[in-house]
mmCIF file of C-alpha atoms in Angstrom:
data_model
loop_
_atom_site.group_PDB
_atom_site.id
_atom_site.type_symbol
_atom_site.label_atom_id
_atom_site.label_comp_id
_atom_site.label_asym_id
_atom_site.label_seq_id
_atom_site.Cartn_x
_atom_site.Cartn_y
_atom_site.Cartn_z
ATOM 1 C CA UNK A 1 2.711 27.272 -0.181
ATOM 2 C CA UNK A 2 4.234 25.968 -3.381
ATOM 3 C CA UNK A 3 3.668 28.140 -6.473
ATOM 4 C CA UNK A 4 2.352 25.000 -8.177
ATOM 5 C CA UNK A 5 -0.290 24.266 -5.554
ATOM 6 C CA UNK A 6 -3.928 24.017 -6.599
ATOM 7 C CA UNK A 7 -5.506 27.029 -4.952
ATOM 8 C CA UNK A 8 -9.032 26.926 -6.298
ATOM 9 C CA UNK A 9 -11.734 24.934 -4.552
ATOM 10 C CA UNK A 10 -12.609 21.841 -6.544
ATOM 11 C CA UNK A 11 -16.327 21.496 -7.277
ATOM 12 C CA UNK A 12 -18.376 19.001 -5.314
ATOM 13 C CA UNK A 13 -19.617 16.234 -7.531
ATOM 14 C CA UNK A 14 -22.730 14.124 -7.436
ATOM 15 C CA UNK A 15 -22.123 10.404 -7.306
ATOM 16 C CA UNK A 16 -24.561 7.852 -8.614
ATOM 17 C CA UNK A 17 -25.303 4.614 -6.811
ATOM 18 C CA UNK A 18 -23.464 2.828 -9.614
ATOM 19 C CA UNK A 19 -20.262 4.765 -8.911
ATOM 20 C CA UNK A 20 -20.538 4.220 -5.170
ATOM 21 C CA UNK A 21 -20.866 0.495 -5.803
ATOM 22 C CA UNK A 22 -17.314 0.612 -7.162
ATOM 23 C CA UNK A 23 -16.057 2.652 -4.172
ATOM 24 C CA UNK A 24 -15.794 5.838 -6.228
ATOM 25 C CA UNK A 25 -15.927 9.004 -4.127
ATOM 26 C CA UNK A 26 -15.564 12.671 -4.993
ATOM 27 C CA UNK A 27 -11.830 11.940 -4.765
ATOM 28 C CA UNK A 28 -11.937 9.141 -7.357
ATOM 29 C CA UNK A 29 -10.793 5.926 -5.645
ATOM 30 C CA UNK A 30 -9.419 7.737 -2.616
ATOM 31 C CA UNK A 31 -11.703 7.654 0.425
ATOM 32 C CA UNK A 32 -13.979 10.613 1.055
ATOM 33 C CA UNK A 33 -12.031 11.379 4.225
ATOM 34 C CA UNK A 34 -8.433 10.711 5.261
ATOM 35 C CA UNK A 35 -7.684 7.048 6.095
ATOM 36 C CA UNK A 36 -7.342 5.838 9.662
ATOM 37 C CA UNK A 37 -3.965 6.618 11.196
ATOM 38 C CA UNK A 38 -4.261 3.780 13.693
ATOM 39 C CA UNK A 39 -6.531 0.824 14.375
ATOM 40 C CA UNK A 40 -8.742 1.768 17.354
ATOM 41 C CA UNK A 41 -8.700 -1.662 19.012
ATOM 42 C CA UNK A 42 -5.587 -2.067 21.197
ATOM 43 C CA UNK A 43 -5.640 -5.751 20.246
ATOM 44 C CA UNK A 44 -3.856 -4.697 17.045
ATOM 45 C CA UNK A 45 -1.183 -2.670 18.839
ATOM 46 C CA UNK A 46 1.533 -5.232 17.946
ATOM 47 C CA UNK A 47 0.998 -4.465 14.238
ATOM 48 C CA UNK A 48 0.960 -0.731 14.905
ATOM 49 C CA UNK A 49 4.207 -0.815 16.879
ATOM 50 C CA UNK A 50 6.067 -2.568 14.072
ATOM 51 C CA UNK A 51 4.703 -0.407 11.251
ATOM 52 C CA UNK A 52 5.493 2.804 13.162
ATOM 53 C CA UNK A 53 9.169 1.809 13.317
ATOM 54 C CA UNK A 54 9.359 0.225 9.863
ATOM 55 C CA UNK A 55 12.159 2.374 8.332
ATOM 56 C CA UNK A 56 14.459 1.797 11.324
ATOM 57 C CA UNK A 57 13.697 -1.932 11.452
ATOM 58 C CA UNK A 58 14.563 -2.219 7.761
ATOM 59 C CA UNK A 59 17.668 -0.061 8.048
ATOM 60 C CA UNK A 60 19.151 -2.245 10.787
ATOM 61 C CA UNK A 61 17.996 -5.547 9.217
ATOM 62 C CA UNK A 62 15.704 -6.225 12.179
ATOM 63 C CA UNK A 63 12.337 -6.360 10.416
ATOM 64 C CA UNK A 64 12.155 -10.140 10.144
ATOM 65 C CA UNK A 65 12.872 -10.648 13.833
ATOM 66 C CA UNK A 66 10.201 -8.064 14.690
ATOM 67 C CA UNK A 67 7.601 -9.826 12.538
ATOM 68 C CA UNK A 68 8.586 -13.313 13.702
ATOM 69 C CA UNK A 69 7.923 -12.323 17.317
ATOM 70 C CA UNK A 70 4.437 -10.979 16.574
ATOM 71 C CA UNK A 71 1.377 -12.955 17.682
ATOM 72 C CA UNK A 72 -0.896 -14.342 14.971
ATOM 73 C CA UNK A 73 -3.789 -11.908 15.249
ATOM 74 C CA UNK A 74 -7.360 -12.587 14.188
ATOM 75 C CA UNK A 75 -9.210 -10.252 11.844
ATOM 76 C CA UNK A 76 -12.519 -10.797 13.644
ATOM 77 C CA UNK A 77 -12.113 -7.597 15.656
ATOM 78 C CA UNK A 78 -11.956 -5.379 12.571
ATOM 79 C CA UNK A 79 -15.277 -3.533 12.426
ATOM 80 C CA UNK A 80 -15.499 -0.890 9.726
ATOM 81 C CA UNK A 81 -14.260 -0.881 6.141
ATOM 82 C CA UNK A 82 -11.792 1.808 7.168
ATOM 83 C CA UNK A 83 -10.319 -0.641 9.688
ATOM 84 C CA UNK A 84 -10.100 -3.431 7.112
ATOM 85 C CA UNK A 85 -8.314 -1.048 4.761
ATOM 86 C CA UNK A 86 -5.911 0.046 7.486
ATOM 87 C CA UNK A 87 -5.108 -3.583 8.263
ATOM 88 C CA UNK A 88 -4.572 -4.310 4.573
ATOM 89 C CA UNK A 89 -2.120 -1.446 4.198
ATOM 90 C CA UNK A 90 -0.167 -2.418 7.323
ATOM 91 C CA UNK A 91 0.120 -6.075 6.345
ATOM 92 C CA UNK A 92 1.063 -5.229 2.765
ATOM 93 C CA UNK A 93 3.933 -3.046 3.946
ATOM 94 C CA UNK A 94 5.066 -5.706 6.418
ATOM 95 C CA UNK A 95 4.932 -8.362 3.703
ATOM 96 C CA UNK A 96 7.177 -6.496 1.292
ATOM 97 C CA UNK A 97 9.467 -5.349 4.099
ATOM 98 C CA UNK A 98 9.853 -8.948 5.256
ATOM 99 C CA UNK A 99 10.586 -10.275 1.772
ATOM 100 C CA UNK A 100 13.021 -7.546 0.703
ATOM 101 C CA UNK A 101 14.322 -6.297 4.054
ATOM 102 C CA UNK A 102 17.253 -8.677 4.408
ATOM 103 C CA UNK A 103 20.529 -9.422 2.685
ATOM 104 C CA UNK A 104 18.648 -11.948 0.536
ATOM 105 C CA UNK A 105 14.921 -12.084 -0.320
ATOM 106 C CA UNK A 106 12.861 -14.225 2.040
ATOM 107 C CA UNK A 107 11.365 -17.263 0.331
ATOM 108 C CA UNK A 108 8.705 -17.979 2.963
ATOM 109 C CA UNK A 109 6.400 -15.636 4.861
ATOM 110 C CA UNK A 110 5.505 -16.431 8.486
ATOM 111 C CA UNK A 111 1.907 -17.041 9.634
ATOM 112 C CA UNK A 112 2.039 -13.778 11.593
ATOM 113 C CA UNK A 113 1.614 -12.108 8.200
ATOM 114 C CA UNK A 114 0.030 -14.687 5.930
ATOM 115 C CA UNK A 115 -2.923 -15.717 8.098
ATOM 116 C CA UNK A 116 -4.389 -12.237 8.683
ATOM 117 C CA UNK A 117 -3.269 -10.847 5.326
ATOM 118 C CA UNK A 118 -5.078 -13.527 3.358
ATOM 119 C CA UNK A 119 -8.219 -12.974 5.434
ATOM 120 C CA UNK A 120 -8.114 -9.203 4.955
ATOM 121 C CA UNK A 121 -7.394 -9.549 1.238
ATOM 122 C CA UNK A 122 -10.314 -11.927 0.817
ATOM 123 C CA UNK A 123 -12.633 -9.523 2.630
ATOM 124 C CA UNK A 124 -11.583 -6.590 0.436
ATOM 125 C CA UNK A 125 -11.336 -8.731 -2.712
ATOM 126 C CA UNK A 126 -7.782 -7.555 -3.331
ATOM 127 C CA UNK A 127 -4.526 -9.445 -3.956
ATOM 128 C CA UNK A 128 -2.244 -10.023 -0.931
ATOM 129 C CA UNK A 129 0.530 -7.723 -2.155
ATOM 130 C CA UNK A 130 1.494 -4.063 -1.839
ATOM 131 C CA UNK A 131 -1.139 -2.835 -4.268
ATOM 132 C CA UNK A 132 -1.853 0.754 -5.277
ATOM 133 C CA UNK A 133 -4.616 0.768 -2.687
ATOM 134 C CA UNK A 134 -2.261 -0.265 0.120
ATOM 135 C CA UNK A 135 0.598 2.074 -0.778
ATOM 136 C CA UNK A 136 -1.326 5.114 -2.002
ATOM 137 C CA UNK A 137 -5.098 5.188 -1.653
ATOM 138 C CA UNK A 138 -5.182 4.222 2.040
ATOM 139 C CA UNK A 139 -1.744 5.412 3.114
ATOM 140 C CA UNK A 140 -1.953 9.175 3.500
ATOM 141 C CA UNK A 141 -3.110 11.908 5.837
ATOM 142 C CA UNK A 142 -4.264 15.409 5.008
ATOM 143 C CA UNK A 143 -4.740 18.566 7.037
ATOM 144 C CA UNK A 144 -7.122 19.807 4.336
ATOM 145 C CA UNK A 145 -10.263 18.493 2.679
ATOM 146 C CA UNK A 146 -8.558 19.164 -0.651
ATOM 147 C CA UNK A 147 -6.435 16.091 -1.350
ATOM 148 C CA UNK A 148 -4.912 17.715 -4.436
ATOM 149 C CA UNK A 149 -2.912 20.141 -2.285
ATOM 150 C CA UNK A 150 0.492 18.543 -1.738
ATOM 151 C CA UNK A 151 1.358 21.106 0.932
ATOM 152 C CA UNK A 152 -1.226 19.475 3.206
ATOM 153 C CA UNK A 153 -0.540 15.815 2.415
ATOM 154 C CA UNK A 154 1.680 13.343 4.238
ATOM 155 C CA UNK A 155 2.215 9.604 4.064
ATOM 156 C CA UNK A 156 1.273 7.327 6.928
ATOM 157 C CA UNK A 157 4.057 4.827 6.248
ATOM 158 C CA UNK A 158 7.094 4.326 4.034
ATOM 159 C CA UNK A 159 9.872 1.758 3.798
ATOM 160 C CA UNK A 160 12.771 4.192 3.844
ATOM 161 C CA UNK A 161 11.524 7.261 5.688
ATOM 162 C CA UNK A 162 12.968 9.394 2.883
ATOM 163 C CA UNK A 163 11.399 12.516 1.441
ATOM 164 C CA UNK A 164 11.764 10.946 -2.005
ATOM 165 C CA UNK A 165 9.523 8.014 -1.087
ATOM 166 C CA UNK A 166 6.938 10.228 0.575
ATOM 167 C CA UNK A 167 6.817 12.504 -2.461
ATOM 168 C CA UNK A 168 6.608 9.593 -4.892
ATOM 169 C CA UNK A 169 3.535 8.251 -3.100
ATOM 170 C CA UNK A 170 1.845 11.599 -2.487
ATOM 171 C CA UNK A 171 2.051 12.740 -6.097
ATOM 172 C CA UNK A 172 -0.190 9.791 -6.961
ATOM 173 C CA UNK A 173 -2.616 10.726 -4.192
ATOM 174 C CA UNK A 174 -2.928 14.277 -5.516
ATOM 175 C CA UNK A 175 -3.344 13.042 -9.093
ATOM 176 C CA UNK A 176 -6.063 10.619 -8.012
ATOM 177 C CA UNK A 177 -7.976 13.342 -6.206
ATOM 178 C CA UNK A 178 -7.687 15.736 -9.130
ATOM 179 C CA UNK A 179 -9.028 13.164 -11.566
ATOM 180 C CA UNK A 180 -11.977 12.359 -9.323
ATOM 181 C CA UNK A 181 -13.985 15.319 -10.557
ATOM 182 C CA UNK A 182 -14.121 14.031 -14.117
ATOM 183 C CA UNK A 183 -15.549 10.565 -13.487
ATOM 184 C CA UNK A 184 -19.219 11.592 -13.083
ATOM 185 C CA UNK A 185 -18.883 13.942 -16.054
ATOM 186 C CA UNK A 186 -17.717 11.110 -18.280
ATOM 187 C CA UNK A 187 -20.567 8.931 -17.033
ATOM 188 C CA UNK A 188 -22.940 11.715 -18.060
ATOM 189 C CA UNK A 189 -21.260 11.810 -21.462
ATOM 190 C CA UNK A 190 -21.809 8.083 -21.934
ATOM 191 C CA UNK A 191 -25.491 8.526 -21.167
ATOM 192 C CA UNK A 192 -25.631 11.515 -23.524
ATOM 193 C CA UNK A 193 -24.384 9.331 -26.374
ATOM 194 C CA UNK A 194 -27.661 7.400 -26.226
ATOM 195 C CA UNK A 195 -29.691 10.562 -26.793
ATOM 196 C CA UNK A 196 -27.115 12.268 -29.013
ATOM 197 C CA UNK A 197 -26.890 15.204 -26.656
ATOM 198 C CA UNK A 198 -23.788 16.652 -28.262
ATOM 199 C CA UNK A 199 -23.615 19.680 -25.990
ATOM 200 C CA UNK A 200 -23.176 17.437 -22.939
ATOM 201 C CA UNK A 201 -20.663 15.236 -24.758
ATOM 202 C CA UNK A 202 -18.556 18.152 -25.982
ATOM 203 C CA UNK A 203 -18.604 19.805 -22.565
ATOM 204 C CA UNK A 204 -17.501 16.570 -20.888
ATOM 205 C CA UNK A 205 -14.653 16.043 -23.355
ATOM 206 C CA UNK A 206 -13.464 19.614 -22.870
ATOM 207 C CA UNK A 207 -13.454 19.063 -19.118
ATOM 208 C CA UNK A 208 -11.611 15.774 -19.623
ATOM 209 C CA UNK A 209 -8.865 17.563 -21.526
ATOM 210 C CA UNK A 210 -8.558 20.144 -18.776
ATOM 211 C CA UNK A 211 -8.427 17.389 -16.162
ATOM 212 C CA UNK A 212 -5.711 15.474 -18.020
ATOM 213 C CA UNK A 213 -3.682 18.665 -18.357
ATOM 214 C CA UNK A 214 -3.912 19.405 -14.630
ATOM 215 C CA UNK A 215 -3.030 15.816 -13.717
ATOM 216 C CA UNK A 216 -0.010 16.144 -15.991
ATOM 217 C CA UNK A 217 1.077 19.281 -14.144
ATOM 218 C CA UNK A 218 0.993 17.335 -10.881
ATOM 219 C CA UNK A 219 2.970 14.467 -12.400
ATOM 220 C CA UNK A 220 5.658 16.869 -13.593
ATOM 221 C CA UNK A 221 6.193 17.898 -9.979
ATOM 222 C CA UNK A 222 7.598 14.432 -9.218
ATOM 223 C CA UNK A 223 11.107 15.754 -9.847
ATOM 224 C CA UNK A 224 10.800 18.445 -7.173
ATOM 225 C CA UNK A 225 11.439 16.092 -4.257
ATOM 226 C CA UNK A 226 11.834 12.549 -5.612
ATOM 227 C CA UNK A 227 15.510 11.909 -6.310
ATOM 228 C CA UNK A 228 15.902 9.360 -9.162
ATOM 229 C CA UNK A 229 18.896 7.617 -7.572
ATOM 230 C CA UNK A 230 17.173 7.327 -4.200
ATOM 231 C CA UNK A 231 14.097 5.937 -5.893
ATOM 232 C CA UNK A 232 15.984 3.417 -8.005
ATOM 233 C CA UNK A 233 18.366 2.053 -5.387
ATOM 234 C CA UNK A 234 16.475 2.457 -2.099
ATOM 235 C CA UNK A 235 12.739 2.564 -2.828
ATOM 236 C CA UNK A 236 12.138 0.546 -5.979
ATOM 237 C CA UNK A 237 13.374 -2.805 -4.549
ATOM 238 C CA UNK A 238 10.559 -2.811 -1.977
ATOM 239 C CA UNK A 239 7.962 -2.262 -4.703
ATOM 240 C CA UNK A 240 8.838 -5.543 -6.394
ATOM 241 C CA UNK A 241 6.297 -8.355 -6.168
#
């Protein structure tokens, strides 16, 4: 285990209906449990086969051919929100891989991507691009219930297959989870302002400072495994719009 790992058990937090309405969990905007690793309906196996081999398809400039030969799949067989999120993440990665995975950027996306991606994006009320949700929030696995522990986190998908890209994405996952504990406390502080309950306000602000400090410690770990040159020349181009 890394000497920087968070070893204490994070406190369970109570979420109000208002927070749940905005998809806030005890892990902030991460799901309560690890995202789906695969869509359960075999109908979507064509998507899964391409995304599982994404780094190799990009490396050998074969991603566009792979996408062009896909069937245009319907989104009507997606059942749960977890499945919609999985589909969104897959299609977002395929979109950016298709655009940036050739010698020149692609100017037009094929219907194999656009038709289902627009439908999924509309359902989730998210833009049809590789958003933070697609790349980070719904693109990780964990062997622990503590999503702040980087030793137990892994990405589901990357463009390059490099350790630098995995680490870049997972640092954000850990930071998100660590910050999740403070959201209800700050909501309590806002309510306390109305009654001038200064003890609650001061306590919340002290906890906020501690949270920001611990998030900063996680951010500083970016340099452990994310090589700046690898990020700039190999990873960053795929994160463009």
